[in-house]
Coordinates of C-alpha atoms in Angstrom, one line a residue:
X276 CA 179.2 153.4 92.0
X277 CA 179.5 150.9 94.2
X278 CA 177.3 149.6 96.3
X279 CA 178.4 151.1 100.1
X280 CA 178.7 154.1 97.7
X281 CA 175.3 153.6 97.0
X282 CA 173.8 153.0 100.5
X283 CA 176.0 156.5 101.6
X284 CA 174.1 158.4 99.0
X285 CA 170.6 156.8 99.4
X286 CA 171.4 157.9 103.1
X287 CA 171.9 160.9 102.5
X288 CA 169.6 162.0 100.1
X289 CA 166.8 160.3 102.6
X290 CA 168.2 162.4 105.1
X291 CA 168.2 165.7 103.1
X292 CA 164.2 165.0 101.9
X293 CA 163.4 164.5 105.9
X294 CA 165.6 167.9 106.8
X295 CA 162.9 169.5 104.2
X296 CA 160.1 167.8 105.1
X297 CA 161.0 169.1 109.3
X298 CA 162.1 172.5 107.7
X299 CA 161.2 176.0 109.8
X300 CA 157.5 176.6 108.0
X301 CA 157.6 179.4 105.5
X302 CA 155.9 182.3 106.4
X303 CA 154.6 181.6 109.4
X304 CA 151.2 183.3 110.8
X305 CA 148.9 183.3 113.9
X306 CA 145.4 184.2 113.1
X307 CA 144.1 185.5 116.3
X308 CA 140.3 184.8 115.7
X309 CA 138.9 188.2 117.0
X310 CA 139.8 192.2 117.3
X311 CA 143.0 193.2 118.2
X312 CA 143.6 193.4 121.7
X313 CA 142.2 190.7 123.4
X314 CA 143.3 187.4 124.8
X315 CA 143.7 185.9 121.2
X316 CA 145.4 188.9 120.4
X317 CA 147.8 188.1 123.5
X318 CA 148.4 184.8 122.8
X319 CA 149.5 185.0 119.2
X320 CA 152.2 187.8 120.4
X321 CA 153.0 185.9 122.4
X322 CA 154.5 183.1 120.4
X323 CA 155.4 185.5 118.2
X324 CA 157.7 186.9 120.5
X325 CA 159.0 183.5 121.7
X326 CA 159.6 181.9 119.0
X327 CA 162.2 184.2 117.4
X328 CA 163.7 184.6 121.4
X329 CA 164.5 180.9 121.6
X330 CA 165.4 180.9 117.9
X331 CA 162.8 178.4 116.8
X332 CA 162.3 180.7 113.8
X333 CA 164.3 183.3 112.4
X334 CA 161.5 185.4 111.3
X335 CA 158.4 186.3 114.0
X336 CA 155.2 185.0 112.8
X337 CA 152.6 187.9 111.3
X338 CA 150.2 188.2 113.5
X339 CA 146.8 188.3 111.9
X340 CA 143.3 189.3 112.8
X341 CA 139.8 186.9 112.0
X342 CA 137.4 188.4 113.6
X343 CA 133.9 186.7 113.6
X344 CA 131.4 184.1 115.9
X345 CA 134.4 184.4 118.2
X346 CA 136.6 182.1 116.3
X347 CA 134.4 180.5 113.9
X348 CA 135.3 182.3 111.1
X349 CA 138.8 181.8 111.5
X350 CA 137.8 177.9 112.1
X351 CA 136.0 177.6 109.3
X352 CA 138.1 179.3 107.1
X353 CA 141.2 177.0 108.4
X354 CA 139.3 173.9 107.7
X355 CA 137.7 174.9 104.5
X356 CA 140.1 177.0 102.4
X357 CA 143.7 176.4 104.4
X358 CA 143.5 172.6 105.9
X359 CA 147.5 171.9 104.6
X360 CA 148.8 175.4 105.1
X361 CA 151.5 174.1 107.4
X362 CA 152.4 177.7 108.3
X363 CA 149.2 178.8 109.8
X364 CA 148.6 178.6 113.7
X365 CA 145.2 179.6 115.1
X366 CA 144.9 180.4 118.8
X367 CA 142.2 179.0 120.5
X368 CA 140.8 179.0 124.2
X369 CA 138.6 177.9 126.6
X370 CA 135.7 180.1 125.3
X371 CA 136.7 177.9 121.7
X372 CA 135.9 174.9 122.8
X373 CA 132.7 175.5 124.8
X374 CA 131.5 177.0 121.4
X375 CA 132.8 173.9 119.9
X376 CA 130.7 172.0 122.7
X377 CA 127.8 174.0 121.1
X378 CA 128.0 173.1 117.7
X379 CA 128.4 177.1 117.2
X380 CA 131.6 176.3 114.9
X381 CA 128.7 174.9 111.5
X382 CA 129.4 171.9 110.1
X383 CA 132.5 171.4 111.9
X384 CA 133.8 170.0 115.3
X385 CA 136.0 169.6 117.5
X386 CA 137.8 166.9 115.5
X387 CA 138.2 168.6 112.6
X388 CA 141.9 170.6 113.8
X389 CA 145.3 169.2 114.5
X390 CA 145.4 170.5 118.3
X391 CA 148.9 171.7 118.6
X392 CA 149.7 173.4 121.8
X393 CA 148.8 175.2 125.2
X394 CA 150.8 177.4 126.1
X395 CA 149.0 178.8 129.6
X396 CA 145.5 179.4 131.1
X397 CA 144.5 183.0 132.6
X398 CA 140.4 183.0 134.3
X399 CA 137.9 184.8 134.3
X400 CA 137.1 187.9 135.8
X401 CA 134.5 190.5 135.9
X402 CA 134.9 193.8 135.1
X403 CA 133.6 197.5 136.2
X404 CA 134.9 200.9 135.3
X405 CA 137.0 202.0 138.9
X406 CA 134.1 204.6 139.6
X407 CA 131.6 201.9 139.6
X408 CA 129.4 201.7 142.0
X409 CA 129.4 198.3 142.1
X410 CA 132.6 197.2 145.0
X411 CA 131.9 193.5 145.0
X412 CA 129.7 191.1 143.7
X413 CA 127.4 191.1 146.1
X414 CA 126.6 194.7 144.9
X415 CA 125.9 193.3 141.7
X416 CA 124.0 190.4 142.2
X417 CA 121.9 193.1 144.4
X418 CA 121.5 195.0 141.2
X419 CA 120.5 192.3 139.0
X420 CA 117.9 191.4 141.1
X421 CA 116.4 194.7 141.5
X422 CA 116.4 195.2 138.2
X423 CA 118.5 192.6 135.5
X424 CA 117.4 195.5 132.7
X425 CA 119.2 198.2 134.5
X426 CA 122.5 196.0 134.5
X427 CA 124.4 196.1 131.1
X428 CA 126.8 193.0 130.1
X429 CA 129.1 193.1 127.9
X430 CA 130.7 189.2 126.6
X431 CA 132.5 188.0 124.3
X432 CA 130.0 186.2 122.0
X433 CA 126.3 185.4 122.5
X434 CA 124.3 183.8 124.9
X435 CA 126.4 180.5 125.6
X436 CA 129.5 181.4 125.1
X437 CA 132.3 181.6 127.8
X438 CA 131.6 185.2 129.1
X439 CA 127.9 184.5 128.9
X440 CA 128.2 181.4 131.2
X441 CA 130.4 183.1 133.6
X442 CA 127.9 185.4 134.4
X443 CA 125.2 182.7 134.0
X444 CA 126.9 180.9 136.4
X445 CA 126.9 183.5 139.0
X446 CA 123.2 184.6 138.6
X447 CA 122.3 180.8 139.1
X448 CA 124.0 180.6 142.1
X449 CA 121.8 183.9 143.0
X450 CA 118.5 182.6 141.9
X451 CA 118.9 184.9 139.3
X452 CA 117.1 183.4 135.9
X453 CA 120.2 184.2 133.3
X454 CA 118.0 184.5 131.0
X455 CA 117.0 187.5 132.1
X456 CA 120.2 189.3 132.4
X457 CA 120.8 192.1 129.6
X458 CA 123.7 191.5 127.4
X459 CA 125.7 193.0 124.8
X460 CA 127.4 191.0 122.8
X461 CA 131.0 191.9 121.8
X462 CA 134.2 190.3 119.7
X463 CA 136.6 189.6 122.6
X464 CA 138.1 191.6 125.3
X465 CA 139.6 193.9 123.5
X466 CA 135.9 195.6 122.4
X467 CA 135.1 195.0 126.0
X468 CA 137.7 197.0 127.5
X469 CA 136.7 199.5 124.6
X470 CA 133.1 199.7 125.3
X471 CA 133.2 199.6 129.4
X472 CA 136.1 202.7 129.4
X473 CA 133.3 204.3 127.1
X474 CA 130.4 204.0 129.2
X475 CA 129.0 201.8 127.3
X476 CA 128.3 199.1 129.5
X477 CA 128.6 198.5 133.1
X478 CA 130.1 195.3 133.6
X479 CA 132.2 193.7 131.5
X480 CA 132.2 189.8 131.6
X481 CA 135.8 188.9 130.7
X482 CA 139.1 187.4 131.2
X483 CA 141.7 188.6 133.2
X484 CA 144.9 188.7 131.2
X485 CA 142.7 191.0 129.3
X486 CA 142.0 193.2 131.9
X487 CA 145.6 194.1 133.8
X488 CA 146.9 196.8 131.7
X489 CA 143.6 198.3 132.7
X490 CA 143.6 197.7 136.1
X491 CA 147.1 198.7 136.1
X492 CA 146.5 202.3 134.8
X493 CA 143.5 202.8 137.2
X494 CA 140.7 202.6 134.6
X495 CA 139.3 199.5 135.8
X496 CA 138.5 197.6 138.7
X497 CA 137.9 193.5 139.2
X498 CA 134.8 192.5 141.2
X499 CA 135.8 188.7 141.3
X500 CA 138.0 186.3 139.6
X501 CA 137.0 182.9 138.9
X502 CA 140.5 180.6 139.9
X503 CA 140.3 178.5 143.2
X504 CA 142.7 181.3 145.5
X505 CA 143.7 184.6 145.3
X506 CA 146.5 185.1 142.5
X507 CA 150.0 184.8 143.5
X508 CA 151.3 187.7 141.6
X509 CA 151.8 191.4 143.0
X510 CA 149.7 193.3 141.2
X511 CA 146.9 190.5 141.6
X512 CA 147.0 189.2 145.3
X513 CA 144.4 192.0 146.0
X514 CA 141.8 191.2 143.5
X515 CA 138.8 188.7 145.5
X516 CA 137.7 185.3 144.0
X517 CA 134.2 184.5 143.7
X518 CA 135.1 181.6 145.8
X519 CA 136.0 183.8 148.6
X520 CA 132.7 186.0 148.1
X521 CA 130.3 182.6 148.0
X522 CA 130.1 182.0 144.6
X523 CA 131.7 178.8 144.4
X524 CA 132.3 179.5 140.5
X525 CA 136.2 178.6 138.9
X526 CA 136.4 179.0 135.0
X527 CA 140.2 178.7 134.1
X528 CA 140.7 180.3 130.6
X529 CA 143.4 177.7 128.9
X530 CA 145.1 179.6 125.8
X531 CA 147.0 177.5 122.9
X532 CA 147.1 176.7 119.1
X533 CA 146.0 174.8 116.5
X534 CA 146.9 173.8 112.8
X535 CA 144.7 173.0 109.6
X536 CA 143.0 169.0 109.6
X537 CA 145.7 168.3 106.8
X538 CA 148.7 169.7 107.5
X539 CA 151.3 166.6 106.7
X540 CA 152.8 164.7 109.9
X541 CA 156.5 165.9 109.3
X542 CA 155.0 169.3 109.4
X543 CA 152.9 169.4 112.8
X544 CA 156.4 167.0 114.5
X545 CA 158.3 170.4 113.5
X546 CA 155.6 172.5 115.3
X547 CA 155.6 170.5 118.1
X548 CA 158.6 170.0 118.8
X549 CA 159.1 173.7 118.9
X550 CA 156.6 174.2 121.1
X551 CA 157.8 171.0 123.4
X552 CA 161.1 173.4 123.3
X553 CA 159.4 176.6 124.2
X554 CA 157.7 175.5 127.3
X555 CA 160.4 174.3 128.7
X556 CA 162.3 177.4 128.7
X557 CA 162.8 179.5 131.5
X558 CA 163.2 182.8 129.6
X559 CA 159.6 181.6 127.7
X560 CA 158.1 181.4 131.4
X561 CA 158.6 185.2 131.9
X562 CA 157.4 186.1 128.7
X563 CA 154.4 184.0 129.9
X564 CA 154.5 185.7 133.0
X565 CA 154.8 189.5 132.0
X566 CA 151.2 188.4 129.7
X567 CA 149.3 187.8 132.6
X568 CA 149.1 183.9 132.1
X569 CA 149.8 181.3 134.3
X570 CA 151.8 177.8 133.7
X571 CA 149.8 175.4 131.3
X572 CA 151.8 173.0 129.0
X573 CA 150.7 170.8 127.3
X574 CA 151.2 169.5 123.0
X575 CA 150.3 166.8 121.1
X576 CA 148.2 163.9 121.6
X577 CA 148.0 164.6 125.3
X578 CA 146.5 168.2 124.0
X579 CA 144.2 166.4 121.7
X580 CA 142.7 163.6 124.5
X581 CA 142.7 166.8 126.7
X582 CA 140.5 168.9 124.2
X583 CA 138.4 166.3 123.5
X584 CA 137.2 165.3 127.5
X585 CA 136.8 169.3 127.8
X586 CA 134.2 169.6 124.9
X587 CA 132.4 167.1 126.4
X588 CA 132.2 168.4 129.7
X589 CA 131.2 171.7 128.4
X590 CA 128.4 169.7 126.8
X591 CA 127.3 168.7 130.0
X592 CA 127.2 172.4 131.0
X593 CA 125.7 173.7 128.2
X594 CA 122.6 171.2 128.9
X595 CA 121.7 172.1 132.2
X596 CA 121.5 176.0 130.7
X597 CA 119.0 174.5 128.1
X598 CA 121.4 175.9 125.3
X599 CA 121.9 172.8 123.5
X600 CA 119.3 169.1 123.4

């Protein structure tokens, strides 16, 4: 062989081992760290559904449930047992990383992950049945300080996690002492919906992408949602802020993905570019859209500097509620 011959096939054979390396993952999952039908639940169908629409993969993804410290399990068990499984996404929100912020995630933190993508941000909301008596907040801060026993919370997660501080925040602003406020602690907004249809509790401390196809059958009514202005979407332009009621509280819910701490570079480039690919599509903007969530892109390094300012902001936070030293 001579030796252009040569250089052609070392070429090529480089480029074949890099078209490997970049291959479409083999059987790809989303472990959505919770119960099914909550806002993990929603964000791993949703890539499942994208993904396949813009033809990133040929296969959808298997969408799998971790239930468990709302996410911790499913962090821990990526980190310990799965770290290169290249094929493994985990979605991950807001409520993640404040749990992150305190140290609620064991040995591990928020450096531990490859942060791969967000894919859009929902807020928070809170939650009655539509026969509540409660109409507004004001009704139930009214409540809670006649009697913060009477009043039954439901969150996702214990005290200091995102639906805890929510309502924390709002009893502060009230001169209400959170600690006092009665809570029952649930796996994500799927067993909230479940348990405030049921009569189970009262209020329902939650998010609302969660919350619409309730809302939109009649079974459940928003007191408040935490974003800056009314939503600028029909069936949400009625539903108050907190901002608007006097609570000056805005807790923006950002949704993404992330992949095992040793999953090879090659292998995260592929996800990434996909992703990079995916929000920028139109047709991926109304699959976005018809889940509730509003635009929030962002991949990469960007994600990871991004993630990494937010857990220590939530630090911050979780300090002046005397949750963490």
């Amino acid at each position: 062989m001579n030796r252009s011959l040569r250089r052609f096939a070392l070429a090529a054979s480089c480029m074949l081992f890099a078209g490997q390396l970049m291959a479409e993952p083999k059987r790809p999952e989303c472990i959505a760290p919770a119960s099914p039908g909550g806002g993990f639940d929603l964000t791993c169908k949703l890539a499942q559904s994208a993904l396949v629409n813009e033809k990133l993969l040929t296969k959808p993804m298997r969408v799998t449930y971790m239930p468990g410290g709302v996410g911790a399990v499913a962090y821990n068990a990526v980190v310990a047992q799965r770290p290169a499984d290249a094929g493994t996404l985990v979605a991950w929100s807001s409520g993640s990383l404040l749990n992150l912020a305190q140290g609620k995630f064991g040995r591990f933190d928020e450096t531990n992950v490859r942060w791969l993508a967000a894919v859009g941000t929902s807020y928070g909301a809170i939650a009655v049945k539509s026969d509540s008596p409660y109409k507004n907040l004001d009704d139930l801060v009214q409540a809670l300080k006649k009697d913060p026993s009477k009043v039954v919370i439901g969150s996702g997660g214990t005290v200091g996690s995102q639906d805890w501080m929510q309502t924390a925040l709002i009893a502060k602003a009230a001169g209400i002492n959170p600690r006092d406020l009665r809570y029952v602690a649930l796996e994500g907004g799927g067993e909230i919906a479940t348990a405030l249809l049921g009569g189970h509790i009262q209020v329902g401390s939650t998010d609302i992408s969660d919350s619409m196809p309730h809302i939109q059958s009649g079974d459940m009514r928003l007191l408040a949602v935490f974003a800056e202005n009314r939503l600028d979407e029909p069936e949400m332009k009625d539903i108050p802020t907190a901002k608007e009621q006097g609570y000056d509280i805005v807790w923006p819910v950002v949704r993404g993905f992330y992949l095992g701490p040793k999953v090879s570079d090659e292998d995260y480039a592929w996800w990434k570019n996909a992703f990079d690919k995916l929000l920028a599509s139109e047709d991926f903007a109304k699959l976005r859209d018809q889940r509730e969530l509003f635009p929030f892109a962002m991949t990469g390094p960007e994600l990871d500097t991004y993630v990494k300012k937010q857990v220590a902001d939530y630090k911050v936070l979780a300090k002046e509620f005397g949750l963490i030293q």
